[in-house]
PDB file of C-alpha atoms in Angstrom:
ATOM      1  CA  MET A   1      25.128  11.365   0.227  1.00 50.00           C
ATOM      2  CA  THR A   2      24.041  11.039  -3.386  1.00 61.00           C
ATOM      3  CA  LEU A   3      20.260  11.236  -3.683  1.00 71.00           C
ATOM      4  CA  LEU A   4      19.075   7.858  -4.922  1.00 88.00           C
ATOM      5  CA  SER A   5      16.284   7.756  -7.473  1.00 96.00           C
ATOM      6  CA  CYS A   6      12.691   7.116  -6.458  1.00 97.00           C
ATOM      7  CA  SER A   7       9.462   6.750  -8.426  1.00 98.00           C
ATOM      8  CA  LEU A   8       5.908   6.950  -7.153  1.00 98.00           C
ATOM      9  CA  TRP A   9       3.479   4.243  -8.270  1.00 98.00           C
ATOM     10  CA  MET A  10      -0.197   4.227  -7.277  1.00 97.00           C
ATOM     11  CA  PHE A  11      -3.103   1.884  -8.023  1.00 95.00           C
ATOM     12  CA  VAL A  12      -6.409   3.190  -9.310  1.00 97.00           C
ATOM     13  CA  ALA A  13      -9.581   1.225  -9.926  1.00 97.00           C
ATOM     14  CA  ARG A  14     -13.270   1.889 -10.456  1.00 97.00           C
ATOM     15  CA  THR A  15     -13.726   2.054  -6.679  1.00 96.00           C
ATOM     16  CA  ASP A  16     -11.530   5.187  -6.590  1.00 97.00           C
ATOM     17  CA  VAL A  17     -13.413   7.352  -9.089  1.00 97.00           C
ATOM     18  CA  SER A  18     -15.395   9.263  -6.455  1.00 95.00           C
ATOM     19  CA  PHE A  19     -12.366  10.587  -4.537  1.00 97.00           C
ATOM     20  CA  MET A  20      -9.180  10.194  -6.627  1.00 98.00           C
ATOM     21  CA  MET A  21      -9.335  13.679  -8.157  1.00 98.00           C
ATOM     22  CA  HIS A  22      -9.025  15.101  -4.647  1.00 98.00           C
ATOM     23  CA  THR A  23      -6.576  12.690  -3.035  1.00 98.00           C
ATOM     24  CA  ILE A  24      -4.065  12.050  -5.828  1.00 98.00           C
ATOM     25  CA  PRO A  25      -3.252  15.732  -6.529  1.00 98.00           C
ATOM     26  CA  HIS A  26      -3.056  16.221  -2.757  1.00 98.00           C
ATOM     27  CA  LEU A  27      -0.599  13.336  -2.287  1.00 98.00           C
ATOM     28  CA  LEU A  28       1.651  14.539  -5.102  1.00 96.00           C
ATOM     29  CA  LYS A  29       1.556  18.107  -3.806  1.00 96.00           C
ATOM     30  CA  MET A  30       2.463  17.115  -0.260  1.00 97.00           C
ATOM     31  CA  SER A  31       5.117  14.536  -1.147  1.00 94.00           C
ATOM     32  CA  ASN A  32       7.503  17.303  -2.288  1.00 90.00           C
ATOM     33  CA  PHE A  33      10.126  15.040  -3.850  1.00 94.00           C
ATOM     34  CA  PRO A  34      11.797  15.008  -7.296  1.00 95.00           C
ATOM     35  CA  PHE A  35      10.405  11.639  -8.345  1.00 97.00           C
ATOM     36  CA  GLU A  36      12.041  10.079 -11.359  1.00 97.00           C
ATOM     37  CA  GLU A  37       8.571   9.035 -12.489  1.00 97.00           C
ATOM     38  CA  LYS A  38       4.991   9.346 -11.209  1.00 98.00           C
ATOM     39  CA  VAL A  39       2.908   6.440 -12.465  1.00 98.00           C
ATOM     40  CA  LEU A  40      -0.790   5.563 -12.176  1.00 98.00           C
ATOM     41  CA  VAL A  41      -1.465   1.837 -12.493  1.00 98.00           C
ATOM     42  CA  ILE A  42      -4.994   1.020 -13.645  1.00 98.00           C
ATOM     43  CA  ASP A  43      -6.472  -2.259 -12.465  1.00 97.00           C
ATOM     44  CA  THR A  44      -8.609  -3.441 -15.389  1.00 97.00           C
ATOM     45  CA  ALA A  45      -9.691  -6.721 -13.752  1.00 96.00           C
ATOM     46  CA  PRO A  46     -13.344  -7.214 -12.750  1.00 95.00           C
ATOM     47  CA  LEU A  47     -14.012  -6.144  -9.165  1.00 95.00           C
ATOM     48  CA  SER A  48     -14.098  -8.965  -6.649  1.00 94.00           C
ATOM     49  CA  GLY A  49     -14.511  -9.565  -2.918  1.00 91.00           C
ATOM     50  CA  GLU A  50     -15.666  -6.623  -0.841  1.00 92.00           C
ATOM     51  CA  LYS A  51     -14.711  -4.219  -3.636  1.00 92.00           C
ATOM     52  CA  ASN A  52     -17.902  -5.265  -5.399  1.00 89.00           C
ATOM     53  CA  ARG A  53     -19.949  -4.106  -2.409  1.00 89.00           C
ATOM     54  CA  ARG A  54     -18.479  -0.642  -2.088  1.00 90.00           C
ATOM     55  CA  PRO A  55     -20.739   2.321  -2.744  1.00 87.00           C
ATOM     56  CA  TYR A  56     -20.139   4.908  -5.464  1.00 91.00           C
ATOM     57  CA  ILE A  57     -18.313   2.633  -7.910  1.00 95.00           C
ATOM     58  CA  GLY A  58     -17.472   4.451 -11.129  1.00 96.00           C
ATOM     59  CA  THR A  59     -17.260   3.137 -14.657  1.00 97.00           C
ATOM     60  CA  MET A  60     -14.057   2.215 -16.466  1.00 97.00           C
ATOM     61  CA  GLU A  61     -14.687   5.147 -18.800  1.00 97.00           C
ATOM     62  CA  GLN A  62     -14.840   7.566 -15.855  1.00 98.00           C
ATOM     63  CA  LEU A  63     -11.662   6.066 -14.399  1.00 98.00           C
ATOM     64  CA  GLN A  64      -9.780   6.445 -17.663  1.00 98.00           C
ATOM     65  CA  GLN A  65     -11.033  10.029 -18.086  1.00 98.00           C
ATOM     66  CA  ASN A  66      -9.813  10.933 -14.599  1.00 98.00           C
ATOM     67  CA  CYS A  67      -6.400   9.398 -15.308  1.00 98.00           C
ATOM     68  CA  GLN A  68      -6.098  11.261 -18.589  1.00 98.00           C
ATOM     69  CA  GLN A  69      -6.970  14.524 -16.825  1.00 98.00           C
ATOM     70  CA  LEU A  70      -4.278  13.949 -14.187  1.00 98.00           C
ATOM     71  CA  LEU A  71      -1.817  13.219 -16.996  1.00 98.00           C
ATOM     72  CA  ALA A  72      -2.816  16.322 -18.983  1.00 98.00           C
ATOM     73  CA  GLU A  73      -2.418  18.513 -15.886  1.00 97.00           C
ATOM     74  CA  GLY A  74       1.079  17.163 -15.287  1.00 97.00           C
ATOM     75  CA  ILE A  75       0.192  15.714 -11.892  1.00 97.00           C
ATOM     76  CA  ILE A  76       1.344  12.291 -13.069  1.00 97.00           C
ATOM     77  CA  ASP A  77       3.824  11.341 -15.797  1.00 98.00           C
ATOM     78  CA  ARG A  78       2.512   8.063 -17.103  1.00 97.00           C
ATOM     79  CA  ILE A  79      -0.452   5.695 -17.078  1.00 98.00           C
ATOM     80  CA  THR A  80      -0.061   1.946 -17.308  1.00 98.00           C
ATOM     81  CA  LYS A  81      -2.117  -1.166 -16.578  1.00 98.00           C
ATOM     82  CA  ILE A  82      -1.423  -4.225 -14.437  1.00 98.00           C
ATOM     83  CA  ASN A  83       0.036  -6.871 -16.733  1.00 98.00           C
ATOM     84  CA  TYR A  84      -2.363  -9.838 -16.650  1.00 98.00           C
ATOM     85  CA  ASP A  85      -0.606 -11.751 -19.413  1.00 98.00           C
ATOM     86  CA  PRO A  86      -0.491 -15.407 -18.214  1.00 96.00           C
ATOM     87  CA  ALA A  87       3.215 -15.771 -18.984  1.00 97.00           C
ATOM     88  CA  TYR A  88       4.071 -12.638 -16.974  1.00 98.00           C
ATOM     89  CA  HIS A  89       1.733 -13.746 -14.186  1.00 97.00           C
ATOM     90  CA  GLN A  90       3.510 -17.101 -13.933  1.00 96.00           C
ATOM     91  CA  GLN A  91       6.985 -15.555 -14.154  1.00 97.00           C
ATOM     92  CA  VAL A  92       6.625 -13.056 -11.321  1.00 97.00           C
ATOM     93  CA  TYR A  93       4.624 -15.415  -9.083  1.00 97.00           C
ATOM     94  CA  GLN A  94       7.366 -18.005  -9.492  1.00 97.00           C
ATOM     95  CA  LYS A  95       9.900 -15.448  -8.270  1.00 97.00           C
ATOM     96  CA  HIS A  96       7.823 -14.052  -5.399  1.00 97.00           C
ATOM     97  CA  PHE A  97       6.063 -17.237  -4.243  1.00 97.00           C
ATOM     98  CA  ASN A  98       7.991 -20.106  -5.861  1.00 96.00           C
ATOM     99  CA  ALA A  99       4.625 -21.634  -6.755  1.00 95.00           C
ATOM    100  CA  LYS A 100       1.929 -21.763  -9.406  1.00 94.00           C
ATOM    101  CA  ILE A 101      -1.059 -19.710  -8.240  1.00 96.00           C
ATOM    102  CA  HIS A 102      -4.122 -18.616 -10.188  1.00 96.00           C
ATOM    103  CA  PRO A 103      -5.662 -15.779  -8.106  1.00 97.00           C
ATOM    104  CA  THR A 104      -4.388 -12.323  -8.983  1.00 97.00           C
ATOM    105  CA  HIS A 105      -6.232 -10.651  -6.079  1.00 97.00           C
ATOM    106  CA  ASN A 106      -6.727 -11.467  -2.433  1.00 97.00           C
ATOM    107  CA  TYR A 107     -10.063 -12.421  -0.894  1.00 96.00           C
ATOM    108  CA  LYS A 108     -10.968  -8.741  -0.478  1.00 95.00           C
ATOM    109  CA  GLY A 109     -10.248  -7.938  -4.127  1.00 95.00           C
ATOM    110  CA  TYR A 110      -6.902  -6.183  -3.523  1.00 96.00           C
ATOM    111  CA  PRO A 111      -4.400  -6.722  -6.395  1.00 97.00           C
ATOM    112  CA  ILE A 112      -1.582  -9.011  -5.247  1.00 97.00           C
ATOM    113  CA  LEU A 113      -0.207  -9.368  -8.771  1.00 98.00           C
ATOM    114  CA  GLY A 114      -0.449  -5.588  -9.092  1.00 97.00           C
ATOM    115  CA  SER A 115       1.599  -5.062  -5.926  1.00 97.00           C
ATOM    116  CA  ILE A 116       4.339  -7.247  -7.364  1.00 97.00           C
ATOM    117  CA  PHE A 117       3.995  -5.582 -10.780  1.00 98.00           C
ATOM    118  CA  LYS A 118       4.823  -2.148  -9.335  1.00 97.00           C
ATOM    119  CA  ILE A 119       7.992  -3.381  -7.684  1.00 97.00           C
ATOM    120  CA  GLU A 120       9.146  -5.404 -10.681  1.00 97.00           C
ATOM    121  CA  GLU A 121       8.458  -2.671 -13.252  1.00 97.00           C
ATOM    122  CA  CYS A 122       9.876   0.267 -11.314  1.00 97.00           C
ATOM    123  CA  LYS A 123      13.288   1.182 -12.753  1.00 95.00           C
ATOM    124  CA  SER A 124      14.288   3.520  -9.909  1.00 97.00           C
ATOM    125  CA  ASP A 125      16.300   2.550  -6.846  1.00 96.00           C
ATOM    126  CA  TYR A 126      13.241   3.098  -4.660  1.00 98.00           C
ATOM    127  CA  VAL A 127       9.513   2.884  -5.206  1.00 98.00           C
ATOM    128  CA  LEU A 128       6.944   4.792  -3.150  1.00 98.00           C
ATOM    129  CA  HIS A 129       3.403   3.484  -2.958  1.00 98.00           C
ATOM    130  CA  PHE A 130       0.318   5.148  -1.520  1.00 97.00           C
ATOM    131  CA  ASP A 131      -3.167   3.698  -1.640  1.00 96.00           C
ATOM    132  CA  SER A 132      -5.101   6.323  -3.571  1.00 96.00           C
ATOM    133  CA  ASP A 133      -7.362   7.246  -0.639  1.00 96.00           C
ATOM    134  CA  MET A 134      -4.530   8.190   1.729  1.00 97.00           C
ATOM    135  CA  MET A 135      -3.834  11.700   3.030  1.00 98.00           C
ATOM    136  CA  LEU A 136      -0.415  13.091   3.947  1.00 98.00           C
ATOM    137  CA  TYR A 137       0.974  16.064   5.820  1.00 98.00           C
ATOM    138  CA  GLN A 138       4.516  17.398   5.763  1.00 96.00           C
ATOM    139  CA  PRO A 139       5.792  21.008   5.816  1.00 96.00           C
ATOM    140  CA  ALA A 140       7.125  22.567   2.630  1.00 93.00           C
ATOM    141  CA  ASN A 141      10.750  22.558   3.816  1.00 92.00           C
ATOM    142  CA  TYR A 142      10.816  18.831   4.613  1.00 95.00           C
ATOM    143  CA  SER A 143      10.712  15.562   2.657  1.00 96.00           C
ATOM    144  CA  TRP A 144       9.923  12.369   4.538  1.00 97.00           C
ATOM    145  CA  VAL A 145      10.857  10.409   1.382  1.00 97.00           C
ATOM    146  CA  LYS A 146      14.370  11.883   1.424  1.00 95.00           C
ATOM    147  CA  GLU A 147      14.772  11.149   5.125  1.00 96.00           C
ATOM    148  CA  GLY A 148      13.272   7.679   4.692  1.00 96.00           C
ATOM    149  CA  ILE A 149      15.781   6.804   1.971  1.00 96.00           C
ATOM    150  CA  GLN A 150      18.671   8.072   4.095  1.00 95.00           C
ATOM    151  CA  VAL A 151      17.574   6.022   7.117  1.00 96.00           C
ATOM    152  CA  MET A 152      17.079   2.881   5.014  1.00 96.00           C
ATOM    153  CA  GLU A 153      20.520   3.304   3.445  1.00 95.00           C
ATOM    154  CA  ASN A 154      22.029   3.628   6.934  1.00 95.00           C
ATOM    155  CA  TYR A 155      20.238   0.622   8.437  1.00 96.00           C
ATOM    156  CA  SER A 156      20.187  -2.502   6.285  1.00 94.00           C
ATOM    157  CA  GLU A 157      17.681  -4.229   8.605  1.00 95.00           C
ATOM    158  CA  LEU A 158      14.901  -2.050   7.143  1.00 96.00           C
ATOM    159  CA  ILE A 159      12.953  -3.476   4.229  1.00 96.00           C
ATOM    160  CA  SER A 160      10.460  -0.600   3.998  1.00 97.00           C
ATOM    161  CA  MET A 161       9.687   2.804   5.483  1.00 97.00           C
ATOM    162  CA  ARG A 162       6.679   5.054   5.994  1.00 97.00           C
ATOM    163  CA  PRO A 163       5.912   8.323   7.805  1.00 96.00           C
ATOM    164  CA  LEU A 164       4.139   8.507  11.153  1.00 94.00           C
ATOM    165  CA  ALA A 165       0.781   6.703  11.199  1.00 93.00           C
ATOM    166  CA  GLY A 166      -1.678   9.367  12.291  1.00 93.00           C
ATOM    167  CA  PRO A 167      -1.006  12.946  13.451  1.00 94.00           C
ATOM    168  CA  PRO A 168       1.334  13.181  16.450  1.00 92.00           C
ATOM    169  CA  ARG A 169       0.419  13.324  20.111  1.00 89.00           C
ATOM    170  CA  SER A 170       2.323  15.693  22.348  1.00 81.00           C
ATOM    171  CA  ASP A 171       3.696  12.795  24.416  1.00 78.00           C
ATOM    172  CA  GLY A 172       4.977  10.935  21.327  1.00 72.00           C
ATOM    173  CA  THR A 173       2.655   7.936  21.730  1.00 75.00           C
ATOM    174  CA  PHE A 174       0.379   6.534  19.035  1.00 79.00           C
ATOM    175  CA  ALA A 175      -2.174   3.752  18.639  1.00 81.00           C
ATOM    176  CA  GLN A 176      -0.959   0.520  17.019  1.00 81.00           C
ATOM    177  CA  LYS A 177      -2.617  -2.881  16.794  1.00 80.00           C
ATOM    178  CA  VAL A 178       0.707  -4.680  16.319  1.00 88.00           C
ATOM    179  CA  ALA A 179       3.904  -4.825  18.376  1.00 85.00           C
ATOM    180  CA  TYR A 180       6.752  -2.415  17.652  1.00 87.00           C
ATOM    181  CA  GLU A 181       9.970  -1.154  19.209  1.00 88.00           C
ATOM    182  CA  MET A 182      12.351   1.747  18.803  1.00 89.00           C
ATOM    183  CA  GLY A 183      15.230   1.180  16.395  1.00 87.00           C
ATOM    184  CA  ALA A 184      18.359   3.382  16.541  1.00 84.00           C
ATOM    185  CA  ASN A 185      16.302   6.370  17.838  1.00 82.00           C
ATOM    186  CA  GLU A 186      15.418   7.334  14.258  1.00 90.00           C
ATOM    187  CA  TYR A 187      12.632   4.908  13.523  1.00 95.00           C
ATOM    188  CA  TYR A 188      10.168   2.465  15.007  1.00 94.00           C
ATOM    189  CA  ARG A 189      10.513  -1.057  13.698  1.00 95.00           C
ATOM    190  CA  PHE A 190       7.818  -3.654  13.089  1.00 95.00           C
ATOM    191  CA  LYS A 191       7.615  -7.272  12.026  1.00 96.00           C
ATOM    192  CA  PHE A 192       4.250  -6.491  10.424  1.00 96.00           C
ATOM    193  CA  PHE A 193       4.267  -5.042   6.907  1.00 96.00           C
ATOM    194  CA  GLY A 194       1.733  -2.438   5.779  1.00 93.00           C
ATOM    195  CA  SER A 195       0.521  -2.086   2.192  1.00 94.00           C
ATOM    196  CA  ARG A 196      -1.284   1.266   2.341  1.00 94.00           C
ATOM    197  CA  ALA A 197       1.880   3.383   2.300  1.00 96.00           C
ATOM    198  CA  TYR A 198       5.420   2.140   1.848  1.00 97.00           C
ATOM    199  CA  LEU A 199       8.801   3.184   0.530  1.00 98.00           C
ATOM    200  CA  ILE A 200      11.063   0.281  -0.446  1.00 97.00           C
ATOM    201  CA  ASN A 201      14.363  -0.331  -2.167  1.00 95.00           C
ATOM    202  CA  CYS A 202      13.222  -2.501  -5.077  1.00 93.00           C
ATOM    203  CA  ARG A 203      16.309  -4.728  -5.208  1.00 90.00           C
ATOM    204  CA  HIS A 204      16.690  -4.928  -1.434  1.00 92.00           C
ATOM    205  CA  PHE A 205      13.114  -6.211  -1.279  1.00 95.00           C
ATOM    206  CA  ASP A 206      14.149  -9.115  -3.498  1.00 94.00           C
ATOM    207  CA  LYS A 207      16.078 -10.514  -0.530  1.00 93.00           C
ATOM    208  CA  LEU A 208      12.774 -11.496   1.071  1.00 95.00           C
ATOM    209  CA  CYS A 209      11.637 -13.594  -1.898  1.00 96.00           C
ATOM    210  CA  PRO A 210      10.022 -16.046  -1.996  1.00 97.00           C
ATOM    211  CA  PHE A 211       7.083 -15.314   0.292  1.00 97.00           C
ATOM    212  CA  PRO A 212       4.875 -17.949   1.902  1.00 96.00           C
ATOM    213  CA  VAL A 213       1.569 -18.567   0.139  1.00 97.00           C
ATOM    214  CA  ILE A 214      -1.206 -18.147   2.708  1.00 96.00           C
ATOM    215  CA  TRP A 215      -4.787 -19.205   1.960  1.00 95.00           C
ATOM    216  CA  ARG A 216      -7.989 -18.221   3.705  1.00 93.00           C
ATOM    217  CA  PRO A 217      -9.501 -21.016   5.845  1.00 91.00           C
ATOM    218  CA  TYR A 218     -11.718 -23.551   4.083  1.00 85.00           C
ATOM    219  CA  ARG A 219     -15.267 -24.285   5.187  1.00 82.00           C
ATOM    220  CA  THR A 220     -14.374 -27.996   5.120  1.00 79.00           C
ATOM    221  CA  ARG A 221     -12.273 -28.259   8.285  1.00 81.00           C
ATOM    222  CA  TRP A 222     -10.072 -31.212   7.332  1.00 83.00           C
ATOM    223  CA  LEU A 223      -8.741 -29.280   4.340  1.00 80.00           C
ATOM    224  CA  ASN A 224      -7.279 -26.727   6.755  1.00 84.00           C
ATOM    225  CA  GLN A 225      -5.046 -29.463   8.197  1.00 84.00           C
ATOM    226  CA  LEU A 226      -3.299 -30.062   4.866  1.00 86.00           C
ATOM    227  CA  PRO A 227       0.319 -28.882   4.446  1.00 88.00           C
ATOM    228  CA  ASN A 228       0.436 -25.472   2.831  1.00 86.00           C
ATOM    229  CA  SER A 229       2.246 -26.758  -0.256  1.00 89.00           C
ATOM    230  CA  LEU A 230      -0.525 -29.293  -0.788  1.00 90.00           C
ATOM    231  CA  LYS A 231      -3.199 -26.603  -0.371  1.00 90.00           C
ATOM    232  CA  THR A 232      -1.450 -24.526  -3.027  1.00 92.00           C
ATOM    233  CA  TYR A 233      -1.219 -27.477  -5.421  1.00 91.00           C
ATOM    234  CA  PHE A 234      -4.875 -28.409  -4.794  1.00 88.00           C
ATOM    235  CA  ASN A 235      -6.064 -24.839  -5.334  1.00 90.00           C
ATOM    236  CA  TYR A 236      -4.052 -24.557  -8.538  1.00 91.00           C
ATOM    237  CA  LEU A 237      -5.649 -27.717  -9.952  1.00 91.00           C
ATOM    238  CA  THR A 238      -9.204 -26.826  -8.918  1.00 90.00           C
ATOM    239  CA  ARG A 239      -8.919 -23.030  -9.389  1.00 90.00           C
ATOM    240  CA  LYS A 240     -10.507 -22.693  -5.955  1.00 87.00           C
ATOM    241  CA  GLY A 241      -9.321 -21.098  -2.750  1.00 90.00           C
ATOM    242  CA  SER A 242      -8.925 -17.443  -1.707  1.00 94.00           C
ATOM    243  CA  LEU A 243      -5.581 -15.839  -0.976  1.00 96.00           C
ATOM    244  CA  GLN A 244      -4.880 -13.970   2.233  1.00 96.00           C
ATOM    245  CA  SER A 245      -3.661 -10.363   1.942  1.00 97.00           C
ATOM    246  CA  TRP A 246      -0.242  -9.692   0.388  1.00 97.00           C
ATOM    247  CA  GLU A 247       0.809  -7.727   3.482  1.00 96.00           C
ATOM    248  CA  ILE A 248       0.069 -10.803   5.637  1.00 97.00           C
ATOM    249  CA  MET A 249       2.357 -12.946   3.469  1.00 97.00           C
ATOM    250  CA  VAL A 250       5.137 -10.337   3.562  1.00 97.00           C
ATOM    251  CA  SER A 251       4.658 -10.021   7.332  1.00 97.00           C
ATOM    252  CA  LYS A 252       4.983 -13.781   7.790  1.00 97.00           C
ATOM    253  CA  LYS A 253       8.307 -13.710   5.957  1.00 97.00           C
ATOM    254  CA  LEU A 254       9.481 -10.721   8.031  1.00 96.00           C
ATOM    255  CA  GLU A 255       8.749 -12.627  11.245  1.00 96.00           C
ATOM    256  CA  GLY A 256      11.334 -15.272  10.401  1.00 94.00           C
ATOM    257  CA  SER A 257      13.909 -12.916   8.925  1.00 95.00           C
ATOM    258  CA  LYS A 258      16.415 -10.332  10.124  1.00 95.00           C
ATOM    259  CA  PHE A 259      14.452  -7.546   8.411  1.00 96.00           C
ATOM    260  CA  TYR A 260      11.895  -5.031   9.711  1.00 96.00           C
ATOM    261  CA  ARG A 261       9.353  -2.572   8.398  1.00 96.00           C
ATOM    262  CA  GLY A 262      10.222   0.920   9.573  1.00 96.00           C
ATOM    263  CA  MET A 263       8.244   4.028  10.499  1.00 96.00           C
ATOM    264  CA  LEU A 264      10.037   7.335  10.964  1.00 96.00           C
ATOM    265  CA  ALA A 265      10.145   8.444  14.591  1.00 92.00           C
ATOM    266  CA  ASN A 266      10.277  12.018  13.306  1.00 89.00           C
ATOM    267  CA  ASN A 267       6.701  13.314  13.645  1.00 89.00           C
ATOM    268  CA  THR A 268       7.198  16.044  11.044  1.00 94.00           C
ATOM    269  CA  ALA A 269       5.212  14.045   8.471  1.00 96.00           C
ATOM    270  CA  TRP A 270       2.120  11.923   9.078  1.00 96.00           C
ATOM    271  CA  THR A 271      -0.673  10.133   7.247  1.00 97.00           C
ATOM    272  CA  LEU A 272      -4.386   9.509   7.635  1.00 97.00           C
ATOM    273  CA  HIS A 273      -6.421   6.646   6.237  1.00 96.00           C
ATOM    274  CA  PRO A 274     -10.176   7.125   5.664  1.00 95.00           C
ATOM    275  CA  ASN A 275     -12.100   3.923   6.362  1.00 90.00           C
ATOM    276  CA  THR A 276     -15.510   5.137   5.236  1.00 89.00           C
ATOM    277  CA  ARG A 277     -17.129   5.676   1.844  1.00 89.00           C
ATOM    278  CA  SER A 278     -20.258   7.573   2.873  1.00 92.00           C
ATOM    279  CA  SER A 279     -21.791  10.567   1.130  1.00 93.00           C
ATOM    280  CA  THR A 280     -20.929  12.588   4.249  1.00 95.00           C
ATOM    281  CA  PHE A 281     -17.269  11.705   3.814  1.00 95.00           C
ATOM    282  CA  PHE A 282     -17.185  12.634   0.138  1.00 95.00           C
ATOM    283  CA  GLU A 283     -18.835  15.993   0.886  1.00 96.00           C
ATOM    284  CA  ALA A 284     -16.335  16.729   3.666  1.00 97.00           C
ATOM    285  CA  LEU A 285     -13.233  15.420   1.861  1.00 97.00           C
ATOM    286  CA  PRO A 286     -12.096  18.726   0.245  1.00 97.00           C
ATOM    287  CA  ARG A 287     -12.284  20.496   3.622  1.00 97.00           C
ATOM    288  CA  ILE A 288     -10.483  17.636   5.383  1.00 98.00           C
ATOM    289  CA  ILE A 289      -7.674  17.761   2.819  1.00 98.00           C
ATOM    290  CA  GLN A 290      -7.361  21.532   3.295  1.00 98.00           C
ATOM    291  CA  ARG A 291      -6.908  21.048   7.039  1.00 98.00           C
ATOM    292  CA  VAL A 292      -4.435  18.185   6.598  1.00 98.00           C
ATOM    293  CA  GLU A 293      -2.320  20.281   4.232  1.00 98.00           C
ATOM    294  CA  LEU A 294      -2.116  22.952   6.948  1.00 97.00           C
ATOM    295  CA  GLY A 295      -1.140  20.371   9.553  1.00 96.00           C
ATOM    296  CA  ASP A 296      -4.402  21.051  11.366  1.00 97.00           C
ATOM    297  CA  TYR A 297      -6.422  18.247  12.956  1.00 97.00           C
ATOM    298  CA  PRO A 298      -8.866  17.653  15.823  1.00 96.00           C
ATOM    299  CA  SER A 299      -7.002  16.946  19.056  1.00 94.00           C
ATOM    300  CA  GLU A 300      -8.877  13.646  19.511  1.00 95.00           C
ATOM    301  CA  GLN A 301      -7.530  12.430  16.137  1.00 95.00           C
ATOM    302  CA  ALA A 302      -3.935  12.627  17.376  1.00 94.00           C
ATOM    303  CA  GLY A 303      -2.192   9.269  17.541  1.00 91.00           C
ATOM    304  CA  HIS A 304      -4.830   7.510  15.454  1.00 93.00           C
ATOM    305  CA  TYR A 305      -4.170   6.237  11.929  1.00 92.00           C
ATOM    306  CA  ASP A 306      -7.781   5.762  10.800  1.00 95.00           C
ATOM    307  CA  LEU A 307      -9.734   8.942  10.193  1.00 96.00           C
ATOM    308  CA  ASN A 308     -12.560   9.506  12.706  1.00 96.00           C
ATOM    309  CA  LEU A 309     -14.938  11.341  10.408  1.00 97.00           C
ATOM    310  CA  GLU A 310     -17.187  12.697  13.162  1.00 96.00           C
ATOM    311  CA  LEU A 311     -14.274  14.670  14.612  1.00 97.00           C
ATOM    312  CA  TRP A 312     -13.781  16.509  11.314  1.00 97.00           C
ATOM    313  CA  LEU A 313     -17.380  17.553  10.646  1.00 95.00           C
TER     314      LEU A 313
END
């Protein structure tokens, strides 16, 4: 099989300054794939939602300095910024949502327009995305990206792929909050999308467009009874309303389609997601990354996607 091209695109924002110089080099080191391009996408928009309440927020100057250092060291190939030009905004939202929508971020402050921007601007066959706080293990003689592409090329029902969520348990089980099933003995398949780590075929993903526009509930109850198209029109006119997460909208479309999100059943590679931003975590992060890169983890962490910091101290 001819190796299809793949580029890695990652978001960075002021909220990432305190850890990105540890996690991004780690992710590139462990990914072990000949990416056509490795791109950092800077979100220059003001922080919003819960992002504003996170501790240890850096300055835009610090963020840009970190990006330039990663570029100078050859860890990444290019730096770009989310395109907030109104004409571009309208063009890609029309394709992906078939609607006029003002918000560029969801209610938490996560960049919805940026998620679309990465897919639209990637020129490779595949795009790989990691949230910049993720951690990854795979041995040096293995590439989950290569296997993921091969599986997705073999099974057209798959719209995305990721490695195992959490280090493996000996019995092959793992903790999941959403339903899943085995598909073709090579992957687990889900109707719920995940935005923290995904490998997708950019043009294949187009088959899901447009996605439903989903708004957060209003405080005024009767407004919640309005048809969704009317909510979208009302919110566009008033510039009010908060969008649900992009992964929720993609998941809603998956539910009514023939497509699935896949996760490799091969436990050779796995990821961890830290859900804390404490000073204790930042102090321990270099040691945690060292252990992850060796494939070493506390036995109680096995099968769990979110990092349990106390187990690693």
